[in-house]
mmCIF file of C-alpha atoms in Angstrom:
data_model
loop_
_atom_site.group_PDB
_atom_site.id
_atom_site.type_symbol
_atom_site.label_atom_id
_atom_site.label_comp_id
_atom_site.label_asym_id
_atom_site.label_seq_id
_atom_site.Cartn_x
_atom_site.Cartn_y
_atom_site.Cartn_z
ATOM 1 C CA LYS A 1170 3.188 16.497 -6.487
ATOM 2 C CA GLN A 1171 1.650 14.979 -3.380
ATOM 3 C CA GLU A 1172 4.155 13.935 -0.720
ATOM 4 C CA VAL A 1173 3.287 12.062 2.465
ATOM 5 C CA THR A 1174 5.602 12.017 5.472
ATOM 6 C CA GLN A 1175 5.324 9.947 8.629
ATOM 7 C CA ILE A 1176 7.063 10.722 11.880
ATOM 8 C CA PRO A 1177 8.608 8.980 13.712
ATOM 9 C CA ALA A 1178 10.083 6.258 11.477
ATOM 10 C CA ALA A 1179 10.192 3.892 14.451
ATOM 11 C CA LEU A 1180 8.639 3.912 17.907
ATOM 12 C CA SER A 1181 9.038 1.575 20.872
ATOM 13 C CA VAL A 1182 6.761 1.875 23.925
ATOM 14 C CA PRO A 1183 5.829 -0.287 26.919
ATOM 15 C CA GLU A 1184 2.593 -2.211 26.874
ATOM 16 C CA GLY A 1185 -0.424 -0.295 28.117
ATOM 17 C CA GLU A 1186 0.677 3.144 26.986
ATOM 18 C CA ASN A 1187 -1.376 5.385 24.751
ATOM 19 C CA LEU A 1188 0.465 6.588 21.667
ATOM 20 C CA VAL A 1189 0.124 8.840 18.636
ATOM 21 C CA LEU A 1190 1.470 8.339 15.135
ATOM 22 C CA ASN A 1191 1.759 11.330 12.838
ATOM 23 C CA CYS A 1192 1.214 11.797 9.126
ATOM 24 C CA SER A 1193 1.550 14.954 7.039
ATOM 25 C CA PHE A 1194 0.760 15.610 3.392
ATOM 26 C CA THR A 1195 1.574 18.505 1.094
ATOM 27 C CA ASP A 1196 -1.567 18.834 -1.051
ATOM 28 C CA SER A 1197 -4.909 19.238 0.733
ATOM 29 C CA ALA A 1198 -6.917 18.253 -2.376
ATOM 30 C CA ILE A 1199 -7.599 14.681 -1.314
ATOM 31 C CA TYR A 1200 -10.584 12.323 -1.487
ATOM 32 C CA ASN A 1201 -9.731 10.546 1.718
ATOM 33 C CA LEU A 1202 -6.956 9.448 4.019
ATOM 34 C CA GLN A 1203 -6.383 5.887 5.141
ATOM 35 C CA TRP A 1204 -4.333 4.233 7.819
ATOM 36 C CA PHE A 1205 -3.027 0.743 7.072
ATOM 37 C CA ARG A 1206 -1.261 -1.865 9.131
ATOM 38 C CA GLN A 1207 1.439 -4.088 7.673
ATOM 39 C CA ASP A 1208 2.756 -7.149 9.463
ATOM 40 C CA PRO A 1209 6.124 -8.659 8.417
ATOM 41 C CA GLY A 1210 5.795 -10.739 5.254
ATOM 42 C CA LYS A 1211 2.168 -9.801 4.802
ATOM 43 C CA GLY A 1212 0.112 -7.367 2.814
ATOM 44 C CA LEU A 1213 -1.618 -4.233 4.029
ATOM 45 C CA THR A 1214 -4.773 -4.202 6.111
ATOM 46 C CA SER A 1215 -6.947 -1.097 6.092
ATOM 47 C CA LEU A 1216 -7.592 0.143 9.643
ATOM 48 C CA LEU A 1217 -9.453 3.397 9.204
ATOM 49 C CA LEU A 1218 -10.626 5.515 6.286
ATOM 50 C CA ILE A 1219 -11.477 9.188 6.769
ATOM 51 C CA GLN A 1220 -13.357 10.909 3.970
ATOM 52 C CA SER A 1221 -12.212 14.429 3.108
ATOM 53 C CA SER A 1222 -15.382 15.872 4.643
ATOM 54 C CA GLN A 1223 -14.827 14.091 7.961
ATOM 55 C CA ARG A 1224 -12.660 15.039 10.932
ATOM 56 C CA GLU A 1225 -12.146 11.664 12.576
ATOM 57 C CA GLN A 1226 -12.949 7.970 12.592
ATOM 58 C CA THR A 1227 -12.868 5.459 15.422
ATOM 59 C CA SER A 1228 -12.554 1.694 15.529
ATOM 60 C CA GLY A 1229 -12.113 0.024 18.885
ATOM 61 C CA ARG A 1230 -8.906 1.323 20.469
ATOM 62 C CA LEU A 1231 -7.960 3.253 17.322
ATOM 63 C CA ASN A 1232 -8.887 6.843 16.542
ATOM 64 C CA ALA A 1233 -7.742 8.711 13.457
ATOM 65 C CA SER A 1234 -8.117 12.448 12.917
ATOM 66 C CA LEU A 1235 -7.821 14.534 9.780
ATOM 67 C CA ASP A 1236 -7.039 18.238 9.443
ATOM 68 C CA LYS A 1237 -7.010 18.975 5.737
ATOM 69 C CA SER A 1238 -6.195 22.652 6.115
ATOM 70 C CA SER A 1239 -2.938 21.909 7.899
ATOM 71 C CA GLY A 1240 -2.228 18.718 5.935
ATOM 72 C CA ARG A 1241 -2.063 16.494 8.992
ATOM 73 C CA SER A 1242 -3.499 13.290 10.367
ATOM 74 C CA THR A 1243 -2.885 11.417 13.579
ATOM 75 C CA LEU A 1244 -3.530 7.823 14.564
ATOM 76 C CA TYR A 1245 -4.165 7.392 18.265
ATOM 77 C CA ILE A 1246 -3.798 3.939 19.786
ATOM 78 C CA ALA A 1247 -5.175 3.512 23.307
ATOM 79 C CA ALA A 1248 -3.908 0.970 25.821
ATOM 80 C CA SER A 1249 -1.332 -0.519 23.477
ATOM 81 C CA GLN A 1250 -0.805 -4.295 23.351
ATOM 82 C CA PRO A 1251 2.086 -6.427 22.033
ATOM 83 C CA GLY A 1252 -0.208 -7.516 19.187
ATOM 84 C CA ASP A 1253 -0.256 -3.918 17.976
ATOM 85 C CA SER A 1254 3.398 -4.259 16.940
ATOM 86 C CA ALA A 1255 3.534 -3.691 13.174
ATOM 87 C CA THR A 1256 4.303 -1.026 10.603
ATOM 88 C CA TYR A 1257 1.598 1.606 10.251
ATOM 89 C CA LEU A 1258 1.220 3.327 6.903
ATOM 90 C CA CYS A 1259 -0.685 6.490 6.107
ATOM 91 C CA ALA A 1260 -1.970 7.036 2.566
ATOM 92 C CA VAL A 1261 -3.904 9.826 0.886
ATOM 93 C CA MET A 1262 -6.170 9.234 -2.071
ATOM 94 C CA ARG A 1263 -6.061 11.660 -4.985
ATOM 95 C CA GLY A 1264 -8.207 11.472 -8.113
ATOM 96 C CA ALA A 1265 -9.097 8.171 -9.816
ATOM 97 C CA GLN A 1266 -8.371 6.017 -6.782
ATOM 98 C CA LYS A 1267 -4.659 6.841 -6.608
ATOM 99 C CA LEU A 1268 -3.106 6.199 -3.215
ATOM 100 C CA VAL A 1269 0.089 7.973 -2.186
ATOM 101 C CA PHE A 1270 1.772 6.355 0.812
ATOM 102 C CA GLY A 1271 4.071 7.587 3.514
ATOM 103 C CA GLN A 1272 7.123 5.549 4.409
ATOM 104 C CA GLY A 1273 5.518 4.123 7.528
ATOM 105 C CA THR A 1274 6.149 4.037 11.273
ATOM 106 C CA ARG A 1275 7.497 0.781 12.678
ATOM 107 C CA LEU A 1276 5.824 0.297 16.072
ATOM 108 C CA THR A 1277 7.072 -2.071 18.764
ATOM 109 C CA ILE A 1278 5.063 -2.664 21.948
ATOM 110 C CA ASN A 1279 7.208 -4.166 24.692
ATOM 111 C CA PRO A 1280 5.515 -6.557 27.167
ATOM 112 C CA GLU B 1180 -15.143 -13.788 0.786
ATOM 113 C CA ALA B 1181 -11.725 -14.775 -0.541
ATOM 114 C CA GLY B 1182 -9.041 -12.110 -0.491
ATOM 115 C CA VAL B 1183 -6.548 -11.041 -3.138
ATOM 116 C CA ALA B 1184 -4.300 -13.955 -4.101
ATOM 117 C CA GLN B 1185 -0.729 -13.611 -5.319
ATOM 118 C CA SER B 1186 1.918 -16.050 -6.429
ATOM 119 C CA PRO B 1187 4.672 -16.844 -6.012
ATOM 120 C CA ARG B 1188 5.274 -15.565 -2.497
ATOM 121 C CA TYR B 1189 9.030 -15.447 -2.891
ATOM 122 C CA LYS B 1190 11.355 -15.358 -5.880
ATOM 123 C CA ILE B 1191 15.121 -15.156 -6.153
ATOM 124 C CA ILE B 1192 16.677 -14.498 -9.547
ATOM 125 C CA GLU B 1193 19.916 -13.198 -10.977
ATOM 126 C CA LYS B 1194 20.139 -9.835 -12.680
ATOM 127 C CA ARG B 1195 19.206 -9.799 -16.344
ATOM 128 C CA GLN B 1196 16.831 -12.736 -15.850
ATOM 129 C CA SER B 1197 13.086 -12.400 -16.304
ATOM 130 C CA VAL B 1198 10.335 -12.980 -13.751
ATOM 131 C CA ALA B 1199 6.543 -12.917 -13.688
ATOM 132 C CA PHE B 1200 4.081 -12.399 -10.871
ATOM 133 C CA TRP B 1201 0.413 -13.366 -10.835
ATOM 134 C CA CYS B 1202 -2.542 -11.766 -9.082
ATOM 135 C CA ASN B 1203 -6.172 -12.854 -8.687
ATOM 136 C CA PRO B 1204 -8.308 -10.017 -7.294
ATOM 137 C CA ILE B 1205 -11.405 -10.230 -5.151
ATOM 138 C CA SER B 1206 -14.314 -11.482 -7.214
ATOM 139 C CA GLY B 1207 -16.254 -8.655 -8.827
ATOM 140 C CA HIS B 1208 -13.615 -5.990 -8.250
ATOM 141 C CA ALA B 1209 -13.205 -3.944 -11.414
ATOM 142 C CA THR B 1210 -10.042 -2.104 -10.435
ATOM 143 C CA LEU B 1211 -6.669 -3.780 -9.957
ATOM 144 C CA TYR B 1212 -3.392 -2.219 -8.866
ATOM 145 C CA TRP B 1213 0.245 -3.261 -8.790
ATOM 146 C CA TYR B 1214 2.512 -1.579 -6.248
ATOM 147 C CA GLN B 1215 6.240 -1.803 -5.644
ATOM 148 C CA GLN B 1216 7.425 -1.564 -2.044
ATOM 149 C CA ILE B 1217 11.156 -1.184 -1.508
ATOM 150 C CA LEU B 1218 12.444 -2.032 1.959
ATOM 151 C CA GLY B 1219 11.817 0.814 4.391
ATOM 152 C CA GLN B 1220 9.499 2.704 2.042
ATOM 153 C CA GLY B 1221 5.792 2.892 1.440
ATOM 154 C CA PRO B 1222 4.220 1.196 -1.591
ATOM 155 C CA LYS B 1223 4.482 3.023 -4.913
ATOM 156 C CA LEU B 1224 1.832 2.536 -7.590
ATOM 157 C CA LEU B 1225 3.197 0.966 -10.767
ATOM 158 C CA ILE B 1226 0.029 0.416 -12.768
ATOM 159 C CA GLN B 1227 -3.733 0.613 -12.336
ATOM 160 C CA PHE B 1228 -6.279 -1.300 -14.410
ATOM 161 C CA GLN B 1229 -9.994 -0.737 -14.642
ATOM 162 C CA ASN B 1230 -11.511 -3.879 -16.114
ATOM 163 C CA ASN B 1231 -9.255 -4.594 -19.120
ATOM 164 C CA GLY B 1232 -7.938 -1.084 -19.606
ATOM 165 C CA VAL B 1233 -4.958 0.757 -18.146
ATOM 166 C CA VAL B 1234 -5.917 3.823 -16.096
ATOM 167 C CA ASP B 1235 -2.445 4.866 -14.990
ATOM 168 C CA ASP B 1236 0.985 3.457 -15.782
ATOM 169 C CA SER B 1237 2.945 6.667 -15.415
ATOM 170 C CA GLN B 1238 5.356 5.175 -12.870
ATOM 171 C CA LEU B 1239 5.880 1.851 -14.639
ATOM 172 C CA PRO B 1240 9.418 1.501 -16.076
ATOM 173 C CA LYS B 1241 8.160 0.449 -19.450
ATOM 174 C CA ASP B 1242 11.552 -0.482 -20.834
ATOM 175 C CA ARG B 1243 11.613 -3.509 -18.526
ATOM 176 C CA PHE B 1244 8.224 -3.858 -16.826
ATOM 177 C CA SER B 1245 5.000 -4.961 -18.473
ATOM 178 C CA ALA B 1246 1.602 -5.890 -17.134
ATOM 179 C CA GLU B 1247 -1.616 -7.239 -18.521
ATOM 180 C CA ARG B 1248 -5.074 -8.032 -17.250
ATOM 181 C CA LEU B 1249 -6.776 -10.489 -19.524
ATOM 182 C CA LYS B 1250 -10.580 -10.714 -19.439
ATOM 183 C CA GLY B 1251 -10.661 -8.107 -16.674
ATOM 184 C CA VAL B 1252 -9.877 -10.598 -13.915
ATOM 185 C CA ASP B 1253 -6.388 -12.024 -13.276
ATOM 186 C CA SER B 1254 -3.276 -9.989 -13.924
ATOM 187 C CA THR B 1255 0.401 -10.669 -14.491
ATOM 188 C CA LEU B 1256 3.337 -8.338 -13.957
ATOM 189 C CA LYS B 1257 6.578 -9.126 -15.753
ATOM 190 C CA ILE B 1258 10.104 -7.811 -15.382
ATOM 191 C CA GLN B 1259 12.584 -8.416 -18.206
ATOM 192 C CA PRO B 1260 15.486 -8.007 -17.691
ATOM 193 C CA ALA B 1261 15.635 -7.583 -13.920
ATOM 194 C CA LYS B 1262 18.048 -5.193 -12.236
ATOM 195 C CA LEU B 1263 19.394 -5.225 -8.694
ATOM 196 C CA GLU B 1264 17.206 -2.224 -7.804
ATOM 197 C CA ASP B 1265 14.078 -4.212 -8.628
ATOM 198 C CA SER B 1266 14.488 -6.110 -5.355
ATOM 199 C CA ALA B 1267 11.269 -5.284 -3.518
ATOM 200 C CA VAL B 1268 7.875 -6.598 -2.505
ATOM 201 C CA TYR B 1269 5.311 -6.438 -5.293
ATOM 202 C CA LEU B 1270 1.819 -5.933 -3.945
ATOM 203 C CA CYS B 1271 -1.401 -6.434 -5.820
ATOM 204 C CA ALA B 1272 -4.602 -4.742 -4.673
ATOM 205 C CA SER B 1273 -8.167 -4.527 -5.900
ATOM 206 C CA SER B 1274 -11.199 -2.349 -5.300
ATOM 207 C CA SER B 1275 -14.782 -2.143 -6.466
ATOM 208 C CA LEU B 1276 -15.873 0.393 -9.055
ATOM 209 C CA GLY B 1277 -17.833 3.078 -7.274
ATOM 210 C CA GLN B 1278 -18.082 6.809 -6.879
ATOM 211 C CA GLY B 1279 -14.487 7.148 -5.781
ATOM 212 C CA GLY B 1280 -12.616 6.605 -2.550
ATOM 213 C CA GLU B 1281 -13.300 2.873 -2.269
ATOM 214 C CA THR B 1282 -11.058 0.859 0.019
ATOM 215 C CA GLN B 1283 -8.297 -1.085 -1.678
ATOM 216 C CA TYR B 1284 -7.733 -4.656 -0.523
ATOM 217 C CA PHE B 1285 -4.171 -5.914 -0.668
ATOM 218 C CA GLY B 1286 -2.720 -9.332 -1.302
ATOM 219 C CA PRO B 1287 0.205 -10.762 0.698
ATOM 220 C CA GLY B 1288 2.750 -9.671 -1.893
ATOM 221 C CA THR B 1289 5.579 -11.326 -3.783
ATOM 222 C CA ARG B 1290 9.025 -10.734 -2.317
ATOM 223 C CA LEU B 1291 11.625 -10.490 -5.120
ATOM 224 C CA LEU B 1292 15.366 -10.647 -4.566
ATOM 225 C CA VAL B 1293 17.615 -9.911 -7.526
ATOM 226 C CA LEU B 1294 21.226 -11.062 -7.091
#
C-alpha cells in the first residue's frame, strides 16, 4: 500500500527566505508525482508535475525534484513571498490515474 | 475555460440526516473523481468514474455513500445517513482521458459539518 508522508507539518519563515518542503513515498512504482497548493476554503491547484522518468521540474520560483529510488521529492521555493502562504500537498499517481496524497505542509511567510 | 463547479459550498446537517453534493466537471473531461478531505489530512479518493462507469470505488463506504454520473457529465455524491465522522471537505476533480498521468483539476469543494 502506497503511503505518502510530508515533513514538516507546518513551517513559518520570514519573507525573502528560500525554503524546502519534503515528501516521501513508500512504493517507487509511480507514474508521476505532483505538488499542489491549497488555499483556505479553496480547492487544489496543481503547481508542478514530474513524470516518473524525470528528475525535476521548474516553474518560476518553484523547483521540484524527484528521486524514485529513494522515494523522495522536494519542493524548493526561492525568495518566498507572503502570497506563498498556503498548504502544499504532495501526491503520487499509481495506475489508472489514482492519486495518493500526503497530509500536507502548512506554510506561513511572515512579512 | 470554465473550471470544475461544485455546489453547495457549505452544508450543515444533523447526524442521521441525508445530504447530496453536485459536481460539473470541465467540459470534455471523461474522468471524474470524488475525494474526501478531513481537516489536517490530504484528500482521499472515494470514487472514480470514467464516462458513465465506475473505475474505482474501493474506499467508498457503500453502506451510506452513493454516487452517480448520469450521461457521463455531471455527478452527485450522496450520504445517507450522515455520521459525525463524515464532517470534511468533499472535493470533485476531473481529468481528460489520455495515456495516463493527466493532471487532475479540482473544484472548490463542499465543506460539510455534521452535528
